[in-house]
């Protein structure tokens, strides 16, 4: 991380260019205001062309040139791209898919994450880098690997099977405990020997869900162990230099980033716009809020985003004029202390040549270049934002384990997914100008007037206690359907649904009533809902809205349970858009959140005291605290009330 100001720059790949281009790169970086570049993440074969033979001289020259120009370096370890010789030498280190196919080379991250040969070779190249550059004056940050688990989240080879068994022994202790936790009485799956246990390989039918959950936990831990190994090597060479890795919060379901966040010195995220979505800026805001939340509300870094189109979506939509600044500044508004792009100069060859860059194929006489240099100049004037903390209004519970569990096979409806409900609630909060912190289900909640639980299918007893304490202490809680259903082993705790939460919510659910594709139900206030309904019975809660038609006519649809000094709301069906916004107004009133800025819903307003950032996503100018924000523009103001 930089010592002062906001970081601005991108991934720099000098290895793809002749040396005479480097001087031009650096001159242009200075022109654009670049002060930090990421380097080296895919250079293993270029730094160690044969096992044990090293060619660092070219990288020495790159680092020295950058240093002379005052540009700081985020130096990557190349372990995401093992060299071709590695795969040839170690055929047993190949990545194996669920069906047992060994995957090929020619891309990146095609290795078994539990391979001991990979562990040794990647630790060795990290050691070489640490030894050579650990005290280089340009070094500002270490960047371990690139997007752990990006394309090799799970491997099903025999090495992984053995590692899985070791992990299970450490977790469960003995086979009796494992058999109980996994419910192996079902379908006669009882294990009599550790060696009988396999990863959840492709099977003719659904594999034990508790086994699958443990495999997902084990895999997240596997990648984390790989991070730690390299981190600890580097730490020895440069104790004061922070070490990170780039998360991919929007697109990676498979790492439990709550655990990971505790292991990095600064949280860094890559975010790529869901370019075809109308509400892509809302999805961006959600990911930025989640990243900040992983950082405990503190400083974080946007390690990668794009200046315009990417190359890997079905249709790669170019950003519209001004969108680059709105995107970058939205990350800054939500706590980023730096914004970097993938990548500095567009590649001429390889799989990513159609990906936008800071310096596009068409060079400097371009709109992208102008927008990049404008952004660099603007960020240079915003150094005061660095280290300031975002003021959040509401908490939304987010849990990777609950996400995994909810989306295993054989659930009551394939239309119920984790992200869908989180995004639906988040979008309404965004439009209401309420800033969201995401929280782990067992985290302290007392400072939030409102906590939303969009879908927490897997709810541990500790979580239930935490939510209970929050409500009785005076909090307002809103829980969406299909929460509190199973424990950490995907086991129903017993009694009516929603087991873990039924006392707190003051309802029982006799039966899930998923709706047919396209089927809609009407609620007593005229709202239309779809996807899901339930046979809800009040057990202390009052009915706020009921079903008018559908499979539970006259039954409660939305309830409120006064408990202690607070209240717990339950929404048993899928509401969206204006209907959900209307319901939430009642919940906001209950939580004391009625006084909010009178602004069009399309104006994003985030406070980083003593600053406030206003981003106008609409097509008309808007007045914010006495200043005019033009359509499409971004304003940073002092936060004077
Ligand atoms: C990821 C990777 C980069 C690059 C970009 C392209 O974020 O980290 O190396 O492939 O995607 O969008
Ligand atoms: Zn493996």
Coordinates of N, CA, C and O and ligand atoms in Angstrom, one line a residue, residues 94 96 112-114 155-160, ligand 2:
X94 N -1.7 -32.9 -11.6 CA -2.7 -32.3 -12.5 C -4.0 -32.2 -11.8 O -4.4 -33.0 -10.9
X96 N -7.9 -32.5 -11.3 CA -8.8 -33.6 -11.7 C -10.3 -33.1 -11.4 O -10.5 -32.7 -10.3
X112 N -3.2 -29.3 -9.2 CA -3.9 -29.8 -8.0 C -3.5 -28.9 -6.8 O -2.3 -28.9 -6.5
X113 N -4.4 -28.3 -6.1 CA -4.1 -27.4 -5.0 C -3.5 -28.2 -3.8 O -3.0 -27.5 -2.9
X114 N -3.6 -29.5 -3.7 CA -3.0 -30.2 -2.6 C -1.7 -31.0 -3.0 O -1.2 -31.7 -2.2
X155 N -10.5 -30.0 -6.6 CA -9.8 -31.1 -7.3 C -10.3 -32.4 -6.7 O -10.5 -32.4 -5.5
X156 N -10.4 -33.4 -7.4 CA -11.0 -34.7 -7.0 C -10.0 -35.8 -7.1 O -10.4 -37.0 -7.2
X157 N -8.7 -35.5 -7.2 CA -7.7 -36.5 -7.4 C -7.4 -37.3 -6.1 O -7.9 -37.0 -5.0
X158 N -6.6 -38.3 -6.2 CA -6.3 -39.2 -5.1 C -5.5 -38.4 -4.0 O -5.7 -38.7 -2.8
X159 N -4.6 -37.5 -4.4 CA -3.9 -36.7 -3.4 C -4.9 -35.9 -2.6 O -4.8 -35.8 -1.4
X160 N -5.9 -35.3 -3.3 CA -6.9 -34.5 -2.6 C -7.7 -35.4 -1.7 O -8.1 -35.0 -0.6
Ligands
LIG2 ZN1 -6.0 -32.9 -6.4

